[in-house]
C-alpha cells in the first residue's frame, strides 16, 4: 500500500483490521456451532443473559450483542479497510483473503449447483455439516425428554418426537436465513473484503434460499401433521401474544413458497417479470417471520438483513436521480452503446455492472449491463452496451434506431458495482472466451490493458480473445474494443490476438457494416452526472452509516424499553405483547437507517453540487444542436481500427475448439476468463478442471443482459 513510512503504517493497520475481523468471525461461527448444545443453553446463555440483560434492552440486548454486533462490527471494519486500500493501493494487489477466495479451479462443472470451485465446495460442505450438526444436536437433546413429556401430556412418544423434530427444523432453518441476505447486498463491504461481488454471489443466495425453504417447509408440514394427529388443528389459527404466533409463521411460509416457486429456473427464465415482482414478497416474509418468533429471536438474522436494508435504501436514493445521457451509438448488429456523463471522482474496476432504468419503457424494471468504458481513459464518461435480445432491450432499440430518434433519453442508474480485485497484469497471458453479448466484460478488460500498456513501463499480458457470434454482422461489436477518444491510442505495446467464430453463416456479408450511427442527446438542466451515491470516500461513509445507525437504533429501543415497556413488563416477556414490541423494533431499524443514510447522502450531494453545476454550465454554453446534427454516421475506416482488424482472424461456419486452444497454454501463467451462455461456461470449466497444470486460473464472469 504505497511506499515509505506511511505505506508501511497503512499495511500494518490493514493487517490488524484483517486479523481482528477474522478473530471476531471465528468467534461468531463458534457461537453458531455451539448454539444447539446444552452447554450453550444451560450454561453459557444464562450466564451471558444475567450479565447483559438490562432495563434498557432486555433479552433482545443479549441476542443483539451475540448475533448482530459481531457481523456489523466486521462490516464497519471492512469498510474502513477498503477505504484505506482504495486510497493507498489502487491495484488491489495486497489483499490476502481475496487471493484465497479467488482460487476458482472448478471441481464441479455440471449439475444443479452450476460451476463450483474447490474453495466453494469446501465452504458448502462446512455449512451443510453445521446444519446437520445443529439438527442432530437439537433433536438429540429434545428426544431425551420425549417419553416424560408424552406421559405428562398424554400423547404418544412419536407424536412428541415429531413436535420436537418440527421445532428443531425451525431452529436449524434460522442458520440458513441468517446468511441469506449477504449475497444480494450489492454494495457489501463484507463481500468485497473476501474478494466477491454480489453478481458472482447470486448462486450462494440461490443455494441458501433452496435449503431455507426445504427446511422451513418441512418445519411447517411437521407441525401441521402433529396438530392433525393430536386433534389440535385449531393451533393453525393461533396468534399468541407472548410466545409463538402460528398465523404469522404460516403467512411468512406462504410468502416464501411463492418466491420459491417463481424462482425455479424455467419460470425465472420464461416469466422473469413474475419472478421479479413476486420476489418483493421478501418484505412480507421478513415482517411476519419477526412476528412469528419475536424480535429477540430474530436478532439471529438481523445483521444480514440490516446490511441489506442499508444497501437497498442507498440504492433507492441513487435511483431517484436522472443521469445525463450524452450519446448513443447504434451498431448494425442491433446493439446499442449508451454514453453518460460521469463524475470525475467516480472510479470503477473492469467488468463492473450498472443497473439501468428507462422510465419511458418501464418505471419499475431495472436491468444490469456491463460497464464497457474505462474510468482511467474516460474520466467524464460511462458507457454500457445493450444487445437487442429481450422485450425491454427491443423497445429501447426501437426508440433509438427509428428514423426520427428521440433527442433526450431519461435514464436512472444504480451502481456501478465492480469486483474488488482486477490485477490482470499478474498473468503472462489472458485467454478471454465469449459467446454472443458475453464479449461486453472483455471490452472493459482490454481497455484497461490498453491504458496500462500506454501509461506504464511495466509488462502487460498478451491477450487471446476467442469470441463466438451467430452472424457475420455481429463482428461490428469488436469495434467497441477501442474507445472513441480524442487522444491517439498507442497500440504498439498491446499484444492482442482475436479469433472470431461465426457459427451460423459461411459467407462474409459486408453490406451495412461499415458505419455506426451516433445520436447526440440534448442536455437537460435537471440531469446529473453518474456518481457514487456516497461520493469518492464511499467505503468510509458506509462504515459511518453502519455504526451510527446501529447506535441510533440501540438508543431508540433503549428509551422505548426503559420508559414504556419495562414499567409494564418488568423483563418477564409475559405482560407486554411481543408483536407490538417487534413492530416497534422493526420501525426503529428503518428509522435509524433512514436517518444515518439520508444524512450521509445529503452531505455528499451537497459536495457534488459544485461539480454538477460546472457540467451544467458547460452543457448550457454548448451551441444548440439542430435536428439534422443530432444523427450522423461514423465511417469505421476513418478511425484507428486498422491494427485491430489486422489482429483478427475470422472463422466462418465454425465453432471454437476450446480444449485445443487451452492445451497450448500449459507452460504459461494464464488467466482464463469466460463469459457467455451457460453451456460454454460449463465446457471451459470442465476443460480447465481436466488439466493437471496449476498455471491456469479459471473464472466465469457475469455480464449484463
XYZ file of C-alpha atoms in Angstrom:
705
model
C 0.000 0.000 0.000
C 2.104 2.836 -1.259
C 5.766 3.355 -0.314
C 7.645 4.852 2.605
C 6.728 5.008 6.292
C 3.098 5.943 5.664
C 2.661 2.991 3.307
C 4.214 0.616 5.838
C 1.985 2.016 8.581
C -1.101 1.523 6.437
C -0.075 -2.057 5.722
C 0.211 -2.687 9.445
C -3.165 -1.082 10.133
C -4.756 -3.136 7.350
C -3.196 -6.345 8.687
C -4.560 -5.615 12.161
C -8.033 -4.982 10.714
C -7.996 -8.277 8.812
C -6.758 -10.207 11.838
C -9.352 -8.621 14.108
C -12.145 -9.351 11.619
C -11.077 -12.982 11.300
C -10.976 -13.448 15.081
C -14.452 -11.956 15.513
C -15.838 -14.070 12.651
C -14.365 -17.287 14.054
C -15.926 -16.454 17.418
C -19.254 -15.771 15.694
C -19.167 -19.130 13.904
C -18.216 -20.885 17.141
C -21.379 -19.495 18.723
C -23.457 -20.892 15.841
C -21.811 -24.304 16.195
C -22.442 -24.346 19.959
C -25.935 -22.824 19.848
C -27.674 -26.204 19.547
C -25.899 -27.770 22.521
C -26.893 -27.993 26.184
C -23.602 -26.335 27.050
C -24.826 -23.177 25.351
C -28.415 -23.162 26.644
C -27.789 -24.431 30.170
C -24.512 -22.695 30.955
C -23.338 -20.016 28.505
C -26.683 -18.412 27.678
C -27.950 -17.955 31.263
C -24.604 -16.513 32.312
C -24.436 -14.044 29.414
C -28.121 -13.152 29.847
C -27.569 -12.403 33.518
C -24.630 -10.104 32.774
C -26.052 -8.270 29.744
C -29.800 -8.078 30.292
C -30.887 -4.637 31.469
C -33.924 -2.479 31.963
C -32.955 -0.669 28.752
C -32.569 -3.501 26.260
C -33.923 -6.595 27.981
C -33.321 -10.047 26.478
C -33.026 -8.654 22.965
C -29.956 -6.760 24.162
C -28.247 -10.092 24.758
C -29.182 -11.551 21.388
C -28.141 -8.299 19.692
C -24.755 -8.433 21.408
C -24.151 -12.087 20.483
C -25.565 -12.304 16.960
C -25.858 -8.818 15.452
C -22.922 -6.853 16.838
C -20.070 -9.123 15.566
C -21.146 -9.001 11.908
C -21.923 -5.282 11.948
C -18.520 -4.746 13.572
C -16.839 -6.727 10.774
C -18.808 -4.769 8.152
C -17.633 -1.483 9.694
C -14.007 -2.592 9.969
C -14.209 -3.951 6.431
C -15.441 -0.585 5.152
C -12.513 1.193 6.800
C -10.097 -1.362 5.364
C -11.477 -0.955 1.852
C -11.236 2.827 2.195
C -7.554 2.581 3.126
C -6.894 0.087 0.354
C -8.545 2.290 -2.261
C -6.548 5.264 -1.045
C -3.129 3.621 -0.838
C -3.302 0.608 -3.147
C -5.038 1.271 -6.448
C -4.095 -2.116 -7.899
C -5.642 -4.069 -5.016
C -2.546 -6.278 -5.032
C -2.131 -6.980 -1.320
C -5.446 -8.448 -0.240
C -4.672 -11.833 1.276
C -8.215 -13.014 1.776
C -9.218 -12.379 -1.832
C -6.298 -14.471 -3.017
C -7.654 -17.392 -1.031
C -11.290 -16.954 -2.021
C -10.490 -16.426 -5.692
C -8.960 -19.895 -6.048
C -11.540 -20.785 -8.646
C -10.229 -24.051 -10.033
C -13.510 -25.821 -10.838
C -14.267 -29.209 -9.340
C -17.944 -29.440 -10.390
C -18.887 -28.133 -13.823
C -22.382 -29.528 -14.386
C -25.429 -30.074 -12.255
C -27.875 -28.006 -10.187
C -25.078 -26.201 -8.336
C -23.544 -24.832 -11.523
C -19.772 -24.329 -11.716
C -18.263 -24.916 -8.265
C -14.632 -24.415 -7.271
C -12.714 -26.320 -4.598
C -12.975 -23.343 -2.252
C -16.745 -23.058 -2.739
C -17.208 -26.797 -2.320
C -15.210 -26.746 0.910
C -17.275 -23.937 2.431
C -20.509 -25.533 1.220
C -19.542 -28.817 2.870
C -18.711 -26.984 6.097
C -22.067 -25.191 6.043
C -24.018 -28.403 5.392
C -22.061 -30.035 8.220
C -23.120 -27.180 10.514
C -26.773 -27.712 9.550
C -26.575 -31.473 10.084
C -24.823 -30.992 13.407
C -27.377 -28.413 14.566
C -30.300 -30.623 13.568
C -28.784 -33.654 15.279
C -27.932 -31.771 18.454
C -31.372 -30.145 18.746
C -33.277 -33.399 18.201
C -30.948 -35.443 20.399
C -31.381 -33.084 23.345
C -35.174 -32.821 22.862
C -35.746 -36.551 22.319
C -34.145 -37.242 25.695
C -37.269 -35.794 27.351
C -39.811 -37.094 24.816
C -41.052 -40.011 26.942
C -41.527 -37.806 30.012
C -43.382 -35.122 28.024
C -45.586 -37.743 26.355
C -46.619 -39.144 29.743
C -47.382 -35.685 31.123
C -49.353 -34.536 28.067
C -50.953 -37.968 27.409
C -49.613 -38.128 23.858
C -47.762 -40.884 22.100
C -43.960 -40.695 22.201
C -43.657 -40.480 18.404
C -46.017 -37.509 18.364
C -43.888 -35.639 20.881
C -40.781 -36.527 18.884
C -42.468 -35.223 15.741
C -43.136 -31.930 17.518
C -39.517 -31.799 18.683
C -38.283 -32.523 15.169
C -40.524 -29.758 13.803
C -39.078 -27.278 16.294
C -35.545 -28.460 15.500
C -36.155 -27.846 11.793
C -37.281 -24.300 12.516
C -34.212 -23.605 14.641
C -31.895 -25.097 12.013
C -33.609 -23.026 9.310
C -32.598 -19.878 11.178
C -28.985 -20.724 10.381
C -29.696 -20.528 6.628
C -31.811 -17.424 6.997
C -29.029 -15.671 8.904
C -26.788 -15.781 5.819
C -29.444 -15.461 3.095
C -29.233 -11.694 2.503
C -25.444 -11.284 2.416
C -25.002 -12.362 -1.252
C -27.659 -9.915 -2.551
C -26.223 -6.853 -0.803
C -24.632 -5.186 -3.829
C -22.521 -2.624 -2.003
C -21.431 -5.016 0.732
C -18.092 -4.375 2.422
C -18.107 -7.978 3.668
C -18.336 -9.427 0.145
C -15.674 -7.014 -1.103
C -13.468 -7.898 1.854
C -13.344 -11.547 0.793
C -12.941 -10.793 -2.895
C -16.517 -11.344 -4.065
C -19.201 -9.338 -5.853
C -22.953 -9.631 -5.465
C -23.264 -10.753 -9.098
C -20.845 -13.624 -8.547
C -22.505 -14.440 -5.206
C -26.053 -14.773 -6.508
C -25.606 -18.542 -6.719
C -24.915 -18.633 -2.966
C -28.207 -16.834 -2.395
C -29.911 -19.450 -4.587
C -28.300 -22.304 -2.643
C -29.257 -20.793 0.701
C -32.769 -19.950 -0.490
C -33.440 -23.519 -1.614
C -32.094 -25.024 1.608
C -34.016 -22.492 3.708
C -37.332 -23.220 2.023
C -36.843 -27.000 2.173
C -36.215 -26.795 5.911
C -38.989 -24.293 6.682
C -41.495 -26.211 4.542
C -40.638 -29.386 6.435
C -40.928 -27.368 9.662
C -44.454 -26.196 8.783
C -45.676 -29.555 7.474
C -44.359 -31.358 10.552
C -46.294 -29.054 12.869
C -49.470 -29.410 10.769
C -49.116 -33.204 10.898
C -48.566 -33.085 14.663
C -51.594 -30.849 15.239
C -53.733 -33.045 12.999
C -52.829 -36.272 14.828
C -53.258 -34.705 18.266
C -56.576 -33.022 17.352
C -55.131 -29.504 17.747
C -55.637 -28.260 14.199
C -57.071 -25.050 15.659
C -53.477 -24.161 16.588
C -53.054 -23.075 12.992
C -55.263 -20.056 13.764
C -53.445 -19.126 16.972
C -51.631 -15.809 17.316
C -50.100 -15.906 20.788
C -49.096 -12.504 22.153
C -46.263 -13.823 24.310
C -44.830 -16.999 22.763
C -45.056 -18.014 19.080
C -47.575 -16.575 16.613
C -48.532 -19.520 14.402
C -50.591 -17.467 11.931
C -47.651 -15.138 11.345
C -45.412 -18.119 10.643
C -47.902 -19.515 8.142
C -48.130 -16.179 6.301
C -44.323 -15.984 6.163
C -44.140 -19.561 4.868
C -46.735 -18.897 2.148
C -44.832 -15.808 1.006
C -41.632 -17.859 0.934
C -43.287 -20.635 -1.079
C -44.481 -18.160 -3.717
C -40.975 -16.726 -4.030
C -39.501 -20.215 -4.160
C -41.894 -21.456 -6.841
C -41.418 -18.438 -9.119
C -37.623 -18.601 -8.783
C -37.379 -22.051 -10.360
C -35.114 -21.970 -13.413
C -37.728 -22.433 -16.134
C -40.177 -19.962 -14.627
C -37.472 -17.389 -13.921
C -36.158 -17.512 -17.490
C -39.536 -17.540 -19.288
C -41.531 -15.320 -16.894
C -38.852 -13.097 -15.442
C -41.227 -10.280 -14.513
C -43.338 -12.712 -12.482
C -40.185 -13.816 -10.674
C -39.040 -10.230 -10.171
C -42.285 -8.885 -8.753
C -43.081 -11.910 -6.578
C -39.608 -11.740 -5.050
C -40.626 -8.483 -3.372
C -42.638 -10.699 -1.046
C -39.428 -10.932 0.960
C -40.777 -7.890 2.820
C -43.879 -9.849 3.868
C -41.727 -12.869 4.690
C -39.361 -10.969 6.990
C -42.068 -8.951 8.759
C -44.193 -11.971 9.591
C -41.133 -14.053 10.444
C -40.309 -11.444 13.097
C -43.924 -11.542 14.352
C -43.694 -15.348 14.401
C -40.591 -15.691 16.583
C -40.345 -12.264 18.228
C -37.687 -9.623 17.668
C -35.301 -11.004 20.285
C -35.087 -14.353 18.482
C -34.988 -12.707 15.057
C -31.771 -10.912 16.043
C -30.146 -14.112 14.768
C -30.892 -12.977 11.209
C -30.697 -9.230 11.889
C -27.129 -8.452 10.708
C -27.553 -9.768 7.161
C -30.925 -8.117 6.695
C -29.718 -4.916 8.391
C -26.845 -4.536 5.895
C -29.224 -5.380 3.046
C -31.638 -2.643 4.170
C -28.846 -0.058 4.241
C -27.765 -1.071 0.750
C -31.339 -1.106 -0.547
C -32.093 2.349 0.821
C -28.888 3.834 -0.627
C -29.736 2.284 -3.985
C -33.198 3.849 -3.882
C -31.658 7.264 -3.157
C -29.286 6.923 -6.101
C -32.040 5.695 -8.415
C -34.123 8.834 -7.834
C -31.577 10.923 -9.740
C -31.813 11.114 -13.523
C -28.398 10.930 -15.158
C -27.072 12.997 -18.046
C -27.313 10.948 -21.270
C -24.667 12.151 -23.736
C -24.921 9.947 -26.804
C -25.900 6.572 -28.197
C -24.072 4.575 -30.851
C -26.223 2.218 -32.922
C -24.330 -0.738 -34.364
C -25.503 -2.668 -37.442
C -25.761 -5.835 -35.291
C -28.748 -4.384 -33.387
C -26.562 -3.350 -30.485
C -26.584 -0.004 -28.684
C -23.794 1.695 -26.768
C -25.164 4.291 -24.334
C -22.828 7.009 -23.047
C -23.484 9.006 -19.887
C -21.777 11.929 -18.246
C -19.823 10.797 -15.196
C -18.349 12.496 -12.175
C -14.539 12.617 -12.352
C -14.393 11.244 -8.815
C -16.229 8.045 -9.772
C -13.844 5.164 -10.390
C -14.730 1.549 -11.072
C -12.972 -1.652 -11.998
C -13.239 -3.511 -15.318
C -16.205 -5.932 -15.570
C -18.286 -3.679 -13.301
C -22.066 -3.783 -13.723
C -24.603 -0.948 -13.586
C -28.370 -1.330 -13.243
C -30.338 0.750 -15.743
C -33.903 2.048 -15.662
C -35.548 3.828 -18.611
C -38.889 5.296 -17.418
C -40.205 5.692 -20.964
C -40.103 1.878 -21.251
C -40.900 0.883 -17.659
C -40.619 2.791 -14.410
C -40.160 -0.348 -12.314
C -37.893 -2.528 -14.452
C -34.159 -2.441 -13.705
C -31.702 -4.346 -15.879
C -27.983 -4.978 -15.276
C -25.436 -4.238 -18.001
C -21.670 -4.419 -18.123
C -19.835 -1.097 -17.996
C -17.539 -1.055 -21.031
C -15.817 2.292 -20.508
C -12.599 2.612 -18.534
C -12.610 5.093 -15.669
C -8.913 5.870 -16.278
C -9.278 6.565 -20.006
C -12.737 8.163 -19.812
C -12.733 10.403 -16.761
C -16.008 12.094 -17.692
C -17.924 9.293 -19.442
C -19.535 5.976 -18.521
C -20.611 3.570 -21.269
C -22.712 0.419 -21.394
C -23.524 -1.909 -24.292
C -27.002 -3.375 -24.821
C -27.800 -6.005 -27.433
C -31.391 -6.394 -28.607
C -32.344 -9.772 -27.150
C -35.290 -9.353 -24.757
C -38.516 -7.359 -24.870
C -37.091 -4.460 -22.824
C -33.950 -4.097 -24.944
C -36.077 -4.499 -28.091
C -38.171 -1.459 -27.093
C -35.033 0.557 -26.325
C -33.518 -0.323 -29.686
C -36.714 0.712 -31.470
C -36.686 4.103 -29.722
C -33.072 4.809 -30.696
C -32.955 3.277 -34.168
C -36.098 4.915 -35.552
C -35.655 7.371 -38.475
C -36.530 10.228 -36.103
C -34.894 9.234 -32.815
C -35.540 10.962 -29.516
C -33.337 13.926 -28.659
C -33.308 13.062 -24.956
C -33.206 9.740 -23.122
C -34.234 9.831 -19.480
C -32.272 7.196 -17.552
C -31.676 6.313 -13.892
C -28.647 4.271 -12.821
C -27.731 2.216 -9.769
C -24.062 1.443 -9.355
C -21.686 0.679 -10.866
C -20.816 -2.382 -8.786
C -17.488 -3.993 -9.509
C -15.068 -6.653 -8.352
C -12.616 -5.824 -5.577
C -9.564 -7.093 -7.456
C -8.728 -6.830 -11.154
C -4.973 -7.264 -11.226
C -4.842 -8.837 -14.678
C -1.152 -7.975 -15.006
C -0.229 -10.868 -12.717
C -0.677 -13.195 -15.708
C 1.615 -13.688 -18.671
C -1.393 -14.226 -20.907
C -5.124 -13.609 -20.735
C -7.369 -16.041 -22.599
C -10.800 -14.421 -22.951
C -13.592 -16.653 -24.219
C -17.001 -15.199 -25.023
C -20.244 -16.149 -26.693
C -22.580 -13.525 -28.170
C -23.057 -10.481 -25.952
C -20.774 -12.121 -23.398
C -17.980 -10.151 -25.051
C -19.018 -6.991 -23.173
C -16.982 -7.641 -19.972
C -13.911 -8.210 -22.107
C -14.286 -4.780 -23.686
C -13.575 -3.231 -20.290
C -10.682 -5.642 -19.634
C -8.997 -4.913 -22.972
C -9.446 -1.169 -22.497
C -7.799 -1.488 -19.076
C -4.823 -3.320 -20.620
C -4.624 -0.660 -23.354
C -4.459 2.037 -20.687
C -1.772 0.236 -18.691
C 0.314 -0.530 -21.771
C 0.119 3.127 -22.847
C 0.849 4.744 -19.487
C 3.183 2.393 -17.615
C 6.501 0.788 -18.401
C 5.547 -2.485 -16.738
C 4.927 -5.537 -18.878
C 1.297 -6.222 -19.739
C -0.128 -9.657 -20.504
C -0.663 -10.927 -24.022
C -4.349 -11.232 -24.853
C -6.017 -14.017 -26.806
C -9.688 -13.212 -27.390
C -11.858 -16.060 -28.653
C -15.355 -14.822 -29.448
C -18.251 -16.720 -30.994
C -21.075 -14.948 -32.816
C -24.128 -16.238 -34.656
C -23.966 -13.828 -37.604
C -21.237 -12.063 -39.541
C -22.728 -8.662 -38.779
C -22.066 -9.276 -35.072
C -18.384 -8.723 -35.792
C -19.066 -4.995 -35.532
C -19.106 -5.472 -31.758
C -15.322 -5.833 -31.977
C -15.137 -2.146 -32.948
C -16.230 -1.342 -29.382
C -12.930 -2.723 -28.054
C -11.307 0.615 -28.837
C -12.916 3.676 -27.236
C -13.938 6.732 -29.198
C -11.432 9.162 -27.773
C -9.875 12.458 -28.713
C -6.407 11.097 -27.904
C -4.445 8.824 -30.179
C -4.131 5.343 -28.761
C -0.718 3.704 -28.792
C -1.390 0.059 -29.587
C 2.211 -0.826 -30.349
C 2.737 -2.484 -26.962
C -0.628 -4.229 -26.937
C -0.163 -7.879 -27.869
C -3.680 -8.762 -28.954
C -4.822 -11.781 -30.930
C -8.512 -12.110 -31.829
C -10.182 -15.203 -33.210
C -13.801 -14.638 -34.165
C -16.051 -17.580 -34.994
C -19.272 -17.140 -36.999
C -21.324 -20.220 -36.172
C -24.404 -19.848 -38.428
C -23.054 -18.266 -41.589
C -20.444 -19.460 -44.074
C -20.099 -16.299 -46.175
C -18.951 -12.804 -45.274
C -21.549 -10.072 -45.586
C -20.189 -6.561 -45.651
C -23.265 -4.562 -46.560
C -24.401 -2.025 -43.917
C -21.387 -2.937 -41.843
C -19.026 -0.032 -42.385
C -20.836 2.576 -40.332
C -22.011 3.217 -36.824
C -24.929 5.563 -36.332
C -24.474 8.033 -33.475
C -27.186 10.031 -31.717
C -26.323 13.074 -29.600
C -28.756 13.832 -26.788
C -29.714 17.328 -25.728
C -28.633 18.327 -22.205
C -31.256 18.861 -19.538
C -30.615 21.103 -16.512
C -32.178 18.600 -14.125
C -29.881 15.733 -15.144
C -26.792 14.850 -13.126
C -23.590 13.000 -13.979
C -23.283 9.415 -12.781
C -21.607 9.476 -9.383
C -21.102 7.234 -6.399
C -24.077 7.532 -4.081
C -21.733 8.288 -1.156
C -19.048 10.125 -3.105
C -15.351 9.271 -3.610
C -14.985 8.130 0.022
C -17.955 5.789 -0.207
C -16.456 2.998 1.929
C -15.650 5.421 4.731
C -19.200 6.788 4.617
C -20.666 3.274 4.555
C -18.769 2.382 7.713
C -20.085 5.543 9.344
C -23.670 4.707 8.298
C -23.478 1.146 9.666
C -22.042 2.190 13.023
C -24.069 5.373 13.560
C -27.396 3.835 12.502
C -26.844 0.908 14.850
C -26.123 3.301 17.710
C -29.296 5.266 16.890
C -31.257 2.000 16.835
C -29.915 0.957 20.251
C -30.768 4.372 21.705
C -34.335 4.221 20.363
C -35.088 0.719 21.630
C -33.349 1.538 24.915
C -35.597 4.533 25.517
C -38.714 2.592 24.497
C -37.865 -0.385 26.699
C -36.823 1.580 29.775
C -39.598 4.147 29.856
C -42.526 2.337 28.219
C -42.177 -1.438 28.009
C -40.238 -2.183 31.211
C -42.713 -0.445 33.563
C -45.382 -2.798 32.169
C -43.350 -5.942 31.517
C -40.544 -5.920 34.140
C -38.459 -8.150 31.805
C -40.883 -11.060 32.143
C -41.801 -11.141 28.416
C -45.302 -12.156 29.544
C -47.063 -8.836 30.057
C -46.225 -6.578 27.126
C -47.318 -8.115 23.772
C -44.392 -9.465 21.757
C -45.923 -8.464 18.356
C -46.197 -4.840 19.479
C -42.602 -4.851 20.732
C -41.453 -6.451 17.462
C -43.304 -3.837 15.409
C -41.620 -1.029 17.356
C -38.195 -2.595 16.858
C -38.684 -3.079 13.120
C -39.836 0.527 12.843
C -36.776 1.722 14.761
C -34.453 -0.236 12.451
C -35.965 1.583 9.471
C -35.845 4.963 11.209
C -32.208 4.560 12.272
C -31.076 3.511 8.796
C -33.086 6.301 7.147
C -31.599 8.984 9.411
C -27.960 7.872 9.047
C -28.056 7.059 5.316
C -30.033 10.183 4.393
C -27.607 12.416 6.289
C -24.605 10.855 4.515
C -26.338 11.056 1.127
C -27.361 14.698 1.521
C -23.872 15.686 2.677
C -22.270 14.078 -0.389
C -24.971 15.502 -2.636
C -24.067 18.969 -1.437
C -20.361 18.299 -2.003
C -21.081 17.130 -5.558
C -23.252 20.156 -6.335
C -20.266 22.260 -7.432
C -19.053 19.723 -9.998
C -22.613 19.204 -11.228
C -23.009 22.959 -11.641
C -19.823 23.085 -13.714
C -21.064 20.332 -16.006
C -24.415 22.080 -16.428
C -22.624 25.342 -17.296
C -20.572 23.536 -19.925
C -23.673 21.894 -21.358
C -25.659 25.131 -21.499
C -22.758 27.014 -23.121
C -22.560 24.402 -25.889
C -24.268 25.683 -29.051
C -27.692 24.196 -29.580
C -27.759 21.294 -31.965
C -30.048 21.383 -34.924
C -32.239 18.349 -35.526
C -30.136 17.378 -38.521
C -26.966 17.341 -36.430
C -28.392 15.019 -33.841
C -27.720 11.989 -36.001
C -24.597 11.304 -38.019
C -22.715 8.389 -39.474
C -19.218 7.354 -38.435
C -17.121 5.586 -41.019
C -15.123 2.880 -39.292
C -12.400 3.122 -41.923
C -11.644 6.647 -40.731
C -10.991 5.523 -37.172
C -7.766 3.893 -35.910
C -9.146 0.347 -36.150
C -6.744 -0.988 -38.772
C -4.364 -2.582 -36.251
C -7.326 -4.165 -34.522
C -8.590 -5.677 -37.763
C -5.146 -6.967 -38.625
C -5.086 -8.853 -35.313
C -8.440 -10.507 -36.068
C -8.894 -13.883 -37.710
C -12.444 -14.750 -38.763
C -13.591 -18.391 -38.949
C -16.834 -18.804 -40.899
C -19.259 -21.623 -40.167
C -17.125 -22.950 -37.302
C -17.180 -23.289 -33.553
C -14.013 -22.824 -31.498
C -12.159 -25.936 -30.322
C -11.769 -24.676 -26.772
C -9.861 -27.687 -25.498
C -7.254 -27.426 -28.257
C -6.836 -23.714 -27.645
C -6.337 -24.077 -23.883
C -3.971 -27.033 -24.264
C -1.500 -24.700 -25.965
C -1.003 -22.671 -22.779
C 0.224 -25.220 -20.262
C 3.653 -23.607 -19.974
C 2.497 -20.048 -19.213
C 0.790 -18.399 -16.283
C -2.629 -17.916 -17.845
C -5.820 -16.272 -16.672
C -8.790 -17.949 -18.353
C -11.946 -15.841 -18.296
C -15.203 -16.990 -19.867
C -18.403 -15.036 -20.371
C -21.363 -16.281 -22.328
C -24.031 -18.979 -22.404
C -24.154 -21.495 -19.586
C -23.110 -24.382 -21.827
C -19.984 -22.522 -22.909
C -19.011 -21.665 -19.336
C -19.505 -25.274 -18.267
C -17.427 -26.558 -21.184
C -14.498 -24.267 -20.399
C -14.717 -25.099 -16.685
C -14.650 -28.835 -17.461
C -11.613 -28.388 -19.720
C -9.712 -26.385 -17.099
C -10.525 -28.915 -14.376
C -9.291 -31.769 -16.582
C -5.843 -30.181 -16.879
C -3.483 -31.020 -14.051
C -1.438 -27.866 -14.618
C -1.630 -25.274 -11.845
C -0.833 -22.375 -14.155
C -4.439 -21.982 -15.385
C -6.647 -19.682 -13.350
C -10.318 -20.069 -14.334
C -13.038 -17.521 -13.690
C -16.573 -17.200 -15.011
C -17.589 -13.558 -15.425
C -21.144 -12.297 -15.101
C -22.335 -9.936 -17.808
C -25.369 -7.706 -18.247
C -28.416 -8.830 -20.190
